[in-house]
Short mmCIF file of C-alpha atoms and ligand atoms in Angstrom, two decimals:
data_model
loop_
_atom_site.label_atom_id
_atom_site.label_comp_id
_atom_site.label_asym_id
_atom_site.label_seq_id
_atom_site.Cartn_x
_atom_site.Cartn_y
_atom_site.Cartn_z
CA UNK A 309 0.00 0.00 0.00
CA UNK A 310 1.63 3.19 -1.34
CA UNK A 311 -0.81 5.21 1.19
CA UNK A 312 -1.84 7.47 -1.63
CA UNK A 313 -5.55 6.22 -2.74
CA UNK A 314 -6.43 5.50 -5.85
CA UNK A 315 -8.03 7.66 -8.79
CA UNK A 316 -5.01 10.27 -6.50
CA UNK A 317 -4.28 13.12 -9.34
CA UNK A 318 -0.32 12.76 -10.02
CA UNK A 319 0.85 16.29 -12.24
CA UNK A 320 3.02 19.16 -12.36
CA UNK A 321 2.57 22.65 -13.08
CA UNK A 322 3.89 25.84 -15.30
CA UNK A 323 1.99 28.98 -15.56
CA UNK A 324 1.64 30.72 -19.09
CA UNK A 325 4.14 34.10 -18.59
CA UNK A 326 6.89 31.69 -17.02
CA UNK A 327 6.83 29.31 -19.92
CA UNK A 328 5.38 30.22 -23.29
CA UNK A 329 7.21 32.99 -24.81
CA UNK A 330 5.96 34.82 -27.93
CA UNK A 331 3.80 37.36 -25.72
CA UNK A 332 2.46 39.14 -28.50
CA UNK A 333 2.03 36.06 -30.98
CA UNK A 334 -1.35 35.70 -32.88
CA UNK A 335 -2.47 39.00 -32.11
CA UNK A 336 -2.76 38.68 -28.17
CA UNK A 337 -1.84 42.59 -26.59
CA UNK A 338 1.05 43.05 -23.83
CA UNK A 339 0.42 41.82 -20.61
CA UNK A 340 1.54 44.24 -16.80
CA UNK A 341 4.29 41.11 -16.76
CA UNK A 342 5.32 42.34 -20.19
CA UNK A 343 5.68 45.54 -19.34
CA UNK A 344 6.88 45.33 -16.04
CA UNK A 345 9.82 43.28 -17.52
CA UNK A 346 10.86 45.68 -20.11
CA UNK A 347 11.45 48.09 -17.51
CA UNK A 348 14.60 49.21 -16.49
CA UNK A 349 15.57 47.70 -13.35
CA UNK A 350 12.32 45.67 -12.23
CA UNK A 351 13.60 41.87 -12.80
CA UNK A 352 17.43 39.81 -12.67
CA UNK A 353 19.12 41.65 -15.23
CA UNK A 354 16.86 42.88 -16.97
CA UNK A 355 15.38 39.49 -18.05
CA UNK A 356 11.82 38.90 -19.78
CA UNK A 357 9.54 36.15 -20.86
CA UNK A 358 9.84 36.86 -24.56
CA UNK A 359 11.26 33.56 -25.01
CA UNK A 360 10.82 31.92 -21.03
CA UNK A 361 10.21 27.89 -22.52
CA UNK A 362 9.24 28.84 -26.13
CA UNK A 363 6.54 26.51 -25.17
CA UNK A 364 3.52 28.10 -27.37
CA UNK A 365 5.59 26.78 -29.96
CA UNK A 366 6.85 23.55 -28.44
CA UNK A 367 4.56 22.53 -26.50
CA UNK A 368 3.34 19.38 -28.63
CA UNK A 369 7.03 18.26 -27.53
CA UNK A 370 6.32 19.11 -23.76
CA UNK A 371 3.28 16.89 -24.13
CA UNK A 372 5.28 14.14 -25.47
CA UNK A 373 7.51 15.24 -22.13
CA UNK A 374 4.83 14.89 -19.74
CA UNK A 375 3.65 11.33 -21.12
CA UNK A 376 7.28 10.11 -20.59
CA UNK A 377 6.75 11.34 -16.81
CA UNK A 378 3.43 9.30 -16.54
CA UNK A 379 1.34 12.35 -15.66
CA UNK A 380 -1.92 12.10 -15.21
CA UNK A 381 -2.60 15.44 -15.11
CA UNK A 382 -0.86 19.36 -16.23
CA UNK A 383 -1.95 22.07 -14.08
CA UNK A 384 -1.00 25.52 -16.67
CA UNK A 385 -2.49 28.89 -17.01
CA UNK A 386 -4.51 31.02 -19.79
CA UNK A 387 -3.11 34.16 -20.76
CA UNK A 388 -6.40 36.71 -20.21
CA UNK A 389 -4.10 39.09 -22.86
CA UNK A 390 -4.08 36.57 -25.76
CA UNK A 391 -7.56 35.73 -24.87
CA UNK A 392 -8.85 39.42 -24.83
CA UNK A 393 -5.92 41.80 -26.13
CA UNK A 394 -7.56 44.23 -24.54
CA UNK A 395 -8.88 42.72 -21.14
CA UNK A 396 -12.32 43.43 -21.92
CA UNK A 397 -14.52 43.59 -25.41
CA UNK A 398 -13.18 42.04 -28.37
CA UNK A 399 -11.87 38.15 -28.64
CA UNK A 400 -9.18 37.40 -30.05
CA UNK A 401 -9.45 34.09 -31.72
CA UNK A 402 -6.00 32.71 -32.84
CA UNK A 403 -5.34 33.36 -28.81
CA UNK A 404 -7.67 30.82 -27.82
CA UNK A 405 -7.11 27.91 -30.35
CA UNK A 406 -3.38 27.62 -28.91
CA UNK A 407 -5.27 25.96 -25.88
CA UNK A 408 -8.08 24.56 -27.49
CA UNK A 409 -4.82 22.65 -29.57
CA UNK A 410 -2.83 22.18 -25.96
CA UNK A 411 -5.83 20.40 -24.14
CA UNK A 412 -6.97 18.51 -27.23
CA UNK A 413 -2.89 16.93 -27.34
CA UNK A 414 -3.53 16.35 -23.15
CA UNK A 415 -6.65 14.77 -23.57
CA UNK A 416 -5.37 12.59 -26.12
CA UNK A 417 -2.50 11.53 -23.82
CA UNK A 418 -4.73 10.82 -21.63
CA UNK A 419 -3.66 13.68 -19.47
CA UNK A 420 -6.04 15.59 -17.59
CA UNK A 421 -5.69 19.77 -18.50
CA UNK A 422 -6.01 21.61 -15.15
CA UNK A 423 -6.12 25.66 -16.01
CA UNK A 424 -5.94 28.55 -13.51
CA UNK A 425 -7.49 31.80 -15.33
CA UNK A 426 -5.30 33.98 -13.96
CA UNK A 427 -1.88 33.77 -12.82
CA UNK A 428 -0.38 37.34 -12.13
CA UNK A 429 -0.48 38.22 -16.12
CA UNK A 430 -2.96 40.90 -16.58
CA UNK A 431 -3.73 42.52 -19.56
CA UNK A 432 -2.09 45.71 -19.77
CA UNK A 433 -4.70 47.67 -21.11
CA UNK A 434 -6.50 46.93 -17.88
CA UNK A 435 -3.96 48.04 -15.71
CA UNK A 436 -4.36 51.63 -17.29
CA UNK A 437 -7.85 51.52 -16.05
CA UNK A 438 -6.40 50.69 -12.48
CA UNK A 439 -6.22 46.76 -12.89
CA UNK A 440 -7.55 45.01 -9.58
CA UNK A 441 -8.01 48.23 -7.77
CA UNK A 442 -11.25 49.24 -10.12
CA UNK A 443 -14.14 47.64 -8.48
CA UNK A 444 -15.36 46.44 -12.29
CA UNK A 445 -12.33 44.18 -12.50
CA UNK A 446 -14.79 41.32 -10.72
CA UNK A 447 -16.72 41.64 -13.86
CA UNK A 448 -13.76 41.96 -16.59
CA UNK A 449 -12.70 38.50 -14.82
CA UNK A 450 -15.95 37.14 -14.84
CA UNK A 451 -16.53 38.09 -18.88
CA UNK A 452 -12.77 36.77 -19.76
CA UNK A 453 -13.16 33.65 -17.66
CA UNK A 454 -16.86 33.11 -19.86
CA UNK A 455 -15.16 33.77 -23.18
CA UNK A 456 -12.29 30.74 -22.21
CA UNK A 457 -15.57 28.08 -21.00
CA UNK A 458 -17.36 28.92 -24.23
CA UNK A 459 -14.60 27.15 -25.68
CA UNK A 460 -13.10 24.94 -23.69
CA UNK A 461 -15.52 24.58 -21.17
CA UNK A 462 -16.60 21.41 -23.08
CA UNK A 463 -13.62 19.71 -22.69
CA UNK A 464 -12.20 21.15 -19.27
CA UNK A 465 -13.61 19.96 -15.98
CA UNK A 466 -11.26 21.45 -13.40
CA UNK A 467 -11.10 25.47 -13.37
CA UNK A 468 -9.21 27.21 -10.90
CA UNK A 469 -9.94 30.85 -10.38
CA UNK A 470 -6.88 32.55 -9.20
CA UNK A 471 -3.43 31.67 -8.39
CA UNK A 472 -2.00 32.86 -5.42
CA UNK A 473 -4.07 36.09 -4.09
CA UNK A 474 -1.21 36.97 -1.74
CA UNK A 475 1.63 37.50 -4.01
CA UNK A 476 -0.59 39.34 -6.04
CA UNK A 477 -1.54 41.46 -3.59
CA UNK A 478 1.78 41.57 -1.86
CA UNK A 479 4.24 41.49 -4.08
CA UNK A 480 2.08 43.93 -6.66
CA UNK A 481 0.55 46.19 -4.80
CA UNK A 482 2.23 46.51 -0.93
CA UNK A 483 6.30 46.03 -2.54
CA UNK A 484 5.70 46.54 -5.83
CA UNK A 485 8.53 43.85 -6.85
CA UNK A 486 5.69 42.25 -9.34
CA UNK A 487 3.64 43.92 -12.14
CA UNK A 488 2.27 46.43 -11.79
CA UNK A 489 4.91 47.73 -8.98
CA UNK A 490 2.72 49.73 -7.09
CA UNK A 491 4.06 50.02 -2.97
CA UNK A 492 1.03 50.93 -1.34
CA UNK A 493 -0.77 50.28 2.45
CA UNK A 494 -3.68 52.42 0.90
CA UNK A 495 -3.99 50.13 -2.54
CA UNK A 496 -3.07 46.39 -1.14
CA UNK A 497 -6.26 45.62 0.45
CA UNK A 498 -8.33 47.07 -2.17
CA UNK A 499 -6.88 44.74 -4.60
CA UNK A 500 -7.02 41.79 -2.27
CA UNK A 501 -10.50 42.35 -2.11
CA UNK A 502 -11.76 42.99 -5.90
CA UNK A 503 -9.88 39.61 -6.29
CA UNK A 504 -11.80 37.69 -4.12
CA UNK A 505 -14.65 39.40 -5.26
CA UNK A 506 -13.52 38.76 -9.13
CA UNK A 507 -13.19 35.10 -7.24
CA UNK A 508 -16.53 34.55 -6.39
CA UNK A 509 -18.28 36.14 -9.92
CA UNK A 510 -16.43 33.82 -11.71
CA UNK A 511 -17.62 31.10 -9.86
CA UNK A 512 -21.30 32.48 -10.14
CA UNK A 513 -21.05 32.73 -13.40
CA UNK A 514 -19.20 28.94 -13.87
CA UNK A 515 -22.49 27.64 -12.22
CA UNK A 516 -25.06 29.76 -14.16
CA UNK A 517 -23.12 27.75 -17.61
CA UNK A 518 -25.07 25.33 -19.87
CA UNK A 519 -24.54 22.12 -18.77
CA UNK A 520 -22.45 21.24 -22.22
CA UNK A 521 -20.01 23.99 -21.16
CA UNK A 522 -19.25 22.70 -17.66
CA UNK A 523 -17.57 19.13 -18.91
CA UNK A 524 -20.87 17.62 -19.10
CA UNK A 525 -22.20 18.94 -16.29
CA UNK A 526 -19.39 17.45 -14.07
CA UNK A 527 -17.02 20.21 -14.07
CA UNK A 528 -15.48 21.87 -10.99
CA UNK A 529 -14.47 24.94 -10.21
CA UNK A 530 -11.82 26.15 -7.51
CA UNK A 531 -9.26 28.91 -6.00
CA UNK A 532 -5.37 28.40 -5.17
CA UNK A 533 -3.92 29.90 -2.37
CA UNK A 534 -0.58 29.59 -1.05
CA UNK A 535 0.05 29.06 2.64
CA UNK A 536 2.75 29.12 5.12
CA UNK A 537 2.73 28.28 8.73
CA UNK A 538 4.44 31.39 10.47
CA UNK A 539 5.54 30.40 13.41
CA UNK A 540 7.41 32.51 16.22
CA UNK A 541 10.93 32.50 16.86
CA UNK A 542 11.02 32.92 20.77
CA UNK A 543 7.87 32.94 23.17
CA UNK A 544 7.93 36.19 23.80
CA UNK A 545 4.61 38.20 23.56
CA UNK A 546 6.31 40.43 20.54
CA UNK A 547 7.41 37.44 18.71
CA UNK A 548 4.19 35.42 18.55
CA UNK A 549 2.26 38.45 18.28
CA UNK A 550 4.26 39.37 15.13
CA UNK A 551 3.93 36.06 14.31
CA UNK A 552 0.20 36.14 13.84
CA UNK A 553 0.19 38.97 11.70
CA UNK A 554 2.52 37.29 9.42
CA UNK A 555 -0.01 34.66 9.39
CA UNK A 556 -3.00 36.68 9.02
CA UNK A 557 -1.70 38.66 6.09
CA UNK A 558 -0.48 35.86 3.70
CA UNK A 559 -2.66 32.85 5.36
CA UNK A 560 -5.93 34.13 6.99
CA UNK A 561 -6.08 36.59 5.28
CA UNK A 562 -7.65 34.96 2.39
CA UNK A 563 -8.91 31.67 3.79
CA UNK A 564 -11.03 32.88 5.95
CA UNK A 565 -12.38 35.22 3.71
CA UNK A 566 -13.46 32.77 1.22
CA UNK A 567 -14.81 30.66 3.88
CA UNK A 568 -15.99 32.27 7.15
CA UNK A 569 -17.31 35.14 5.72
CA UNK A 570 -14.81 37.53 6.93
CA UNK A 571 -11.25 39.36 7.53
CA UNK A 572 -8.63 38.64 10.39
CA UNK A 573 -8.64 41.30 12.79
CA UNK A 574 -5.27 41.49 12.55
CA UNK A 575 -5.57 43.57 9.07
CA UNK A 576 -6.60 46.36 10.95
CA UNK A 577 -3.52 46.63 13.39
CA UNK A 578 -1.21 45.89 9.63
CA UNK A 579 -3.20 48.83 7.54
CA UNK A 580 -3.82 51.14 10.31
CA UNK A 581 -5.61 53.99 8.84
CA UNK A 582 -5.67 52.27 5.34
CA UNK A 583 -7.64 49.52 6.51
CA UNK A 584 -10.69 49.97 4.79
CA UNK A 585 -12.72 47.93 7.02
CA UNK A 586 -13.61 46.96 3.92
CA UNK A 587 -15.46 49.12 1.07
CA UNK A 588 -18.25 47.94 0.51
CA UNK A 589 -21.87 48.96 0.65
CA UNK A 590 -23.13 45.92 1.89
CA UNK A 591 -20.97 43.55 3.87
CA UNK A 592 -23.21 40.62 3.82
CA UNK A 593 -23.51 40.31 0.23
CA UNK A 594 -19.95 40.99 -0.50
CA UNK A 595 -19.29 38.12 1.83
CA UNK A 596 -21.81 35.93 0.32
CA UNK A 597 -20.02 36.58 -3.08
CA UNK A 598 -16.51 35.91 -1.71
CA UNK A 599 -17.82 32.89 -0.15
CA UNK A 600 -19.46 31.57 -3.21
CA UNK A 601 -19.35 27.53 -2.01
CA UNK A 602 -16.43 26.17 -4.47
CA UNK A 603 -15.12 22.29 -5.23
CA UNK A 604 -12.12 22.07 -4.27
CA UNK A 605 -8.92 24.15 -2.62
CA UNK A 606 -5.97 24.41 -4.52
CA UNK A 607 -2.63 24.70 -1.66
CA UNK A 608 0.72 25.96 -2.89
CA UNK A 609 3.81 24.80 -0.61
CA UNK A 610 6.78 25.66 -0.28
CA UNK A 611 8.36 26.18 3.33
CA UNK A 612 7.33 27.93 6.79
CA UNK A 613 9.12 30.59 8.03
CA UNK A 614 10.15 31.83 11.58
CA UNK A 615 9.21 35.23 12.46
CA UNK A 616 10.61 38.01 15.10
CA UNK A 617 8.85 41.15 15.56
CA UNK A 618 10.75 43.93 13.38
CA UNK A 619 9.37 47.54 13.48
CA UNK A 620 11.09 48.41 10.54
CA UNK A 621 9.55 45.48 8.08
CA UNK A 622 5.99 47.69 7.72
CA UNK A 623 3.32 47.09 7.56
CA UNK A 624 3.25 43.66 9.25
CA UNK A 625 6.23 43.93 11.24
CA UNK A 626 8.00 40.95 11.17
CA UNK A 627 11.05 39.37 9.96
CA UNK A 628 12.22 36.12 8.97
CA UNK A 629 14.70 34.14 11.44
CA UNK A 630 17.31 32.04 10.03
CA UNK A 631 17.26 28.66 11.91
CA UNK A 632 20.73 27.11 12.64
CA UNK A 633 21.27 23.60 10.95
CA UNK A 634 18.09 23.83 8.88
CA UNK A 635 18.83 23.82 4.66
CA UNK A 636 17.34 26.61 2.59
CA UNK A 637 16.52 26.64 -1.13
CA UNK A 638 18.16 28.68 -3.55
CA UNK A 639 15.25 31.34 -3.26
CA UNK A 640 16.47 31.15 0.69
CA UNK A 641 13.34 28.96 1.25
CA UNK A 642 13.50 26.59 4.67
CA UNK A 643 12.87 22.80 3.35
CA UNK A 644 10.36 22.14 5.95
CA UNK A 645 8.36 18.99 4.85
CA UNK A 646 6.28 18.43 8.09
CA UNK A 647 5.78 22.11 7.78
CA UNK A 648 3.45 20.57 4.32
CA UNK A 649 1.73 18.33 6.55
CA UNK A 650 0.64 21.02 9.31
CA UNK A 651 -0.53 22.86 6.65
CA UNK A 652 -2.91 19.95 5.21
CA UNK A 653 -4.04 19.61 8.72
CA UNK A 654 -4.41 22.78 9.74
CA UNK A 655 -7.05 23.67 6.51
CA UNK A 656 -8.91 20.77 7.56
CA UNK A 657 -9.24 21.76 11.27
CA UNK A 658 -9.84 25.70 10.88
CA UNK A 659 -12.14 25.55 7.21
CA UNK A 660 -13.61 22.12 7.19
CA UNK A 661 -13.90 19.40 5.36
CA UNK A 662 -13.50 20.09 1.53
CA UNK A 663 -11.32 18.69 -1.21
CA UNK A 664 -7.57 19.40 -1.41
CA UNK A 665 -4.95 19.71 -4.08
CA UNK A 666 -1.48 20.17 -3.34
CA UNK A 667 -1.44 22.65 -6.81
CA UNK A 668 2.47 23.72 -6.37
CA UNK A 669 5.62 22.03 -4.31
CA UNK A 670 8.90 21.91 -5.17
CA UNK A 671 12.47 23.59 -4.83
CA UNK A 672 15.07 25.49 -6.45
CA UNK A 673 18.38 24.52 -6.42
CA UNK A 674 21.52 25.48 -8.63
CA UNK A 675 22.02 22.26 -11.04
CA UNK A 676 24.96 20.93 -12.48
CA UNK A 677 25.17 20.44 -16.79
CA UNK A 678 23.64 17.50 -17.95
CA UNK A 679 26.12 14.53 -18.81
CA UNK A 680 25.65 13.71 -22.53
CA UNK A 681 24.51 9.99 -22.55
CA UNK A 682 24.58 8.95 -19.17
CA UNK A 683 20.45 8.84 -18.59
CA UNK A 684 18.07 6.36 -19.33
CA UNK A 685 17.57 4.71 -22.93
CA UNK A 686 21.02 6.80 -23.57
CA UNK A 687 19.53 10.18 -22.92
CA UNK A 688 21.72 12.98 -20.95
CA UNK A 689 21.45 12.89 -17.56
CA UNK A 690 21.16 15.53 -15.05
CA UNK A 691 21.82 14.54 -11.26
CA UNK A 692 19.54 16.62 -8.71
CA UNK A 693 20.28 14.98 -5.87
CA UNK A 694 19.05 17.77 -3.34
CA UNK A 695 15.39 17.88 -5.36
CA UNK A 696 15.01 14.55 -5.27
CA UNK A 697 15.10 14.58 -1.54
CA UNK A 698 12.78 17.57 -1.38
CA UNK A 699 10.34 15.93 -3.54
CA UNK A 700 10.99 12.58 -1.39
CA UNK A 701 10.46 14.39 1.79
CA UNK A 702 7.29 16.52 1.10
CA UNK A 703 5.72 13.39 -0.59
CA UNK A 704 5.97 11.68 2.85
CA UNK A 705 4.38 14.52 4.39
CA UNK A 706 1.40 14.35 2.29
CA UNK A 707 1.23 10.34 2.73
CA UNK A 708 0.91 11.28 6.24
CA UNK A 709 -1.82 14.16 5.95
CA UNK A 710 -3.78 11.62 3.84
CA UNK A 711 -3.01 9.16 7.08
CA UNK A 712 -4.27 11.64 9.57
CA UNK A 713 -7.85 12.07 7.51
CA UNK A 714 -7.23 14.86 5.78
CA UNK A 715 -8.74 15.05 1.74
CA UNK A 716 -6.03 15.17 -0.46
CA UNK A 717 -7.08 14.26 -4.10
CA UNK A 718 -3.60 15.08 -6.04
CA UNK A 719 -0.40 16.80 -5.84
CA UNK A 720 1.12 18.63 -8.67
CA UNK A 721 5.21 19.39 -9.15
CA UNK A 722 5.84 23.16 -9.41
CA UNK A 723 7.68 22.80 -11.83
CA UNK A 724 7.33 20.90 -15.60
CA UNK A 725 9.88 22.62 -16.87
CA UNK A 726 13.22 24.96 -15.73
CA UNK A 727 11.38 28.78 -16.37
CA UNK A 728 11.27 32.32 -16.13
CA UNK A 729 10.90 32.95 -12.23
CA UNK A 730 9.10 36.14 -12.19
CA UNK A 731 11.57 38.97 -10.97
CA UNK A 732 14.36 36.42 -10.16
CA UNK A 733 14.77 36.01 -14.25
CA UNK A 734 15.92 32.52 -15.54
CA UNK A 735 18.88 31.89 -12.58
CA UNK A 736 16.52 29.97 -10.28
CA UNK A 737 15.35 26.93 -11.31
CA UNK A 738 12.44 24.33 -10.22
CA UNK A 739 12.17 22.33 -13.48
CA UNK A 740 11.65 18.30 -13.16
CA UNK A 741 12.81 18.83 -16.76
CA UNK A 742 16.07 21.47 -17.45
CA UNK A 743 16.13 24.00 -20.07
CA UNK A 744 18.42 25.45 -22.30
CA UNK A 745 17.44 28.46 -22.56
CA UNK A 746 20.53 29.04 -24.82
CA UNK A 747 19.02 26.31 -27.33
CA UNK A 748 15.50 25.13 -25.68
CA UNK A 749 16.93 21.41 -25.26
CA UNK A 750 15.10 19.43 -22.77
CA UNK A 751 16.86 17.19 -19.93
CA UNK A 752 14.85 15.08 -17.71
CA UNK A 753 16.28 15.20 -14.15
CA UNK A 754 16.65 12.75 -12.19
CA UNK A 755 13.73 14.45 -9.71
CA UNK A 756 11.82 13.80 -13.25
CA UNK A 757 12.54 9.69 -13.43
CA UNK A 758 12.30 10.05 -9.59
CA UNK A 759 8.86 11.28 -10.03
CA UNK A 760 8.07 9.42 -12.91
CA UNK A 761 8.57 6.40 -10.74
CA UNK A 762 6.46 7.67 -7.67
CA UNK A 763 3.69 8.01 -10.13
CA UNK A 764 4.18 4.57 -12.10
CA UNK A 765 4.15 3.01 -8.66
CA UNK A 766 0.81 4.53 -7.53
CA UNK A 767 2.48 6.46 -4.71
CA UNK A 768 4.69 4.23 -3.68
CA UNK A 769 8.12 6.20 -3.04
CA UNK A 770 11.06 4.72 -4.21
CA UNK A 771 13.86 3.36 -2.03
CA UNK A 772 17.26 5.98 -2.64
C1 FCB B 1340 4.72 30.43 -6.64
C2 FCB B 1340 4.16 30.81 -8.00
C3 FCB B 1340 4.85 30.14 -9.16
C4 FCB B 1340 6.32 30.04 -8.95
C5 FCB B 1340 6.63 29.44 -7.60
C6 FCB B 1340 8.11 29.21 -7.33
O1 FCB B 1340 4.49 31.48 -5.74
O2 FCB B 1340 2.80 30.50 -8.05
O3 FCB B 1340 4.52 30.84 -10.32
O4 FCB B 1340 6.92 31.27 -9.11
O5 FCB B 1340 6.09 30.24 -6.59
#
């Protein structure tokens, strides 16, 4: 018994800016990422996803990748600029068929296509009418998100909404290290809430779909959120006290918006004055709309982090400890696995019951060439030892989750393929497949046969 069930979903992940390249193919209009990129100063020397995987043009060869993995299922996202060049109004054709073509090629892999509307890449145009902080964005989501299930809704039974509402709203609109690089107390949670609320419209609208659009009336519709236990560094009133702000901001703050009807208390103390309590006319239905009952939770995991109170890191006022002995990614990231399984736990306790994916894990680590020959079948091989273990680790973590009660219905790598790591440019890489970016050659890792094998075996993870 591998201790994963069956029918588990085994995939991996990519998200459309980080991998495709060709941002303005086919008549799609720039995206904020686009922008953002191309100016001066904003991302790792001055990098861009012009080319990122070049996979809008190879990506029948990244299908034949992911059937050599096993997968049973690819977890990617739409670009709302190809779809609508514009964000709103006019369709833009050629932009859709590229994923009518992708999820045909899945579905006759037998992989299952698992898109997120709307990971970080908004269309530009929009962004001149004030992006998320425009109230009306709810609806431009809503319309863009109605446009993609009228034609792929047919095929596609697994929609999530958005990916990642905190680094959107953190990283966006509070730090302004992501598109569009605003660095505002006033703006952040005024975004954070016209996403929920573009959340919950979408999923209105998802249900008010003709049965043929929703899979055959099967389809499912869900958010992904990314969550890290923050826990305190000493026991000292400051500390833990910092510590739950931490918590509320990036965790809370979302969760329990989307499912107990309202905001930690803790944003108030963070925004001080620019706390909106929130704006809206009426709480209850704002709520209700947030709240709109979903299938399924989509968790991104990475690591935990320690936190001290630090006056200076506004507006939440706390700081990350470096823990002696522990081993840290090459984003700085703590390899916590248990930290994976508290999470898992935790959803279940504070939410309730409801279905869980495990929509992003992984690491990044620097990687040595790949050895010409020395793979499998005579293919290069690339030796990734520290991955492996990371994968290994955090696998274990969600065996025991599932062993402890909690839902867990699949896990997806983060990521496919080596890519374009937002601001941090091509140097840090997550890939269960390298890139060369210099010539777009493919390398399965050994974290790729490694996972390849974990899938084959239904769970079961190999001995090392
Ligand atoms: C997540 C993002 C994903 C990738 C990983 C490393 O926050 O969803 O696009 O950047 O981190």
């Amino acid at each position: 018994m591998s201790g994963f069930p069956a029918g588990f979903l085994w995939g991996a992940a990519t998200s459309a800016y980080q991998v495709e390249g060709s941002p303005l193919a086919d008549g799609a209009g720039p995206s904020n990422w686009h922008v953002f990129a191309h100016t001066p100063g904003r991302t790792h020397e001055g990098q861009t996803g012009d080319e990122a995987c070049d996979h809008y043009r190879r990506w029948r060869g990244d299908v034949d990748l992911m059937r050599t993995l096993g997968l049973g299922a690819y977890r990617f996202s739409i670009s709302w600029s190809r779809v609508l060049p514009a964000g709103t109004g006019q369709v833009n054709g050629p932009g859709l068929d590229f994923y009518d073509r992708l999820v045909d090629a899945l579905l006759e892999a037998g992989i299952e296509p698992c898109p997120t509307l709307y990971h970080w890449d908004l269309p530009h145009a929009l962004d001149g009418r004030s992006g998320w902080l425009n109230p009306d964005s709810a609806q431009w989501f809503a319309d863009y998100a109605q446009a993609v299930w009228r034609r792929l809704g047919d095929r596609v039974g697994r929609w999530a909404t958005l990916n990642e509402p905190w680094v959107i709203v953190d990283a966006g609109y509070l730090h302004g290290t992501h598109a569009p690089g605003r660095a505002s107390t006033h703006d952040a949670p005024r975004a954070a809430h016209n996403l929920l609320r573009a959340h919950g419209t979408a999923v209105r609208a998802y249900r008010a779909l003709p049965a043929a659009q929703r899979a055959q009336g099967t389809g499912t519709i869900g958010i992904v959120v990314n969550i890290e236990p923050k826990d305190a560094a000493t026991g000292r009133e400051a500390d833990l006290a910092a510590a739950r702000r931490a918590d509320a901001s990036m965790n809370r703050y979302y969760l329990d918006a989307l499912r107990l009807g309202r905001y930690p208390q803790e944003l108030a103390e963070i925004f001080g004055a620019d706390w909106p309590g929130y704006a809206a006319d009426d709480p209850a239905a704002e709520f209700a709309l947030i709240g709109e009952p979903i299938d399924f939770l989509g968790v991104n995991y990475y690591t935990r982090s320690v936190n001290r109170h630090d006056p200076e890191a506004k507006p939440v006022c706390a700081s990350p400890v470096p823990q002696p002995g522990a081993e840290y990614t090459d984003l700085g990231w703590e390899v916590h696995p248990d930290s994976l399984r508290r999470v898992l736990c935790w959803i279940r306790e504070r939410y309730g019951e409801i279905p869980l994916y495990i929509t992003e894990n992984g690491a990044a680590f620097p990687d040595p060439e790949p050895v010409p020959g020395a793979g499998p079948g005579g293919r290069a091989r690339l030796a990734d030892p520290r991955r492996v273990a990371y994968f290994r680790s955090h696998l274990a973590a969600v065996r025991e989750a599932l062993a402890q009660g909690v839902d867990v219905r699949g896990y997806f790598a983060w990521s496919l393929l080596d890519n374009y790591e937002w601001a941090c440019g091509y140097a840090k890489r997550f890939g269960l497949v390298a890139v060369d970016f210099a010539t777009q050659e493919r390398t399965v890792k050994d974290s790729g046969w490694f996972y390849r094998d974990v899938i084959a075996g239904g769970g079961e993870i190999p001995e090392s």
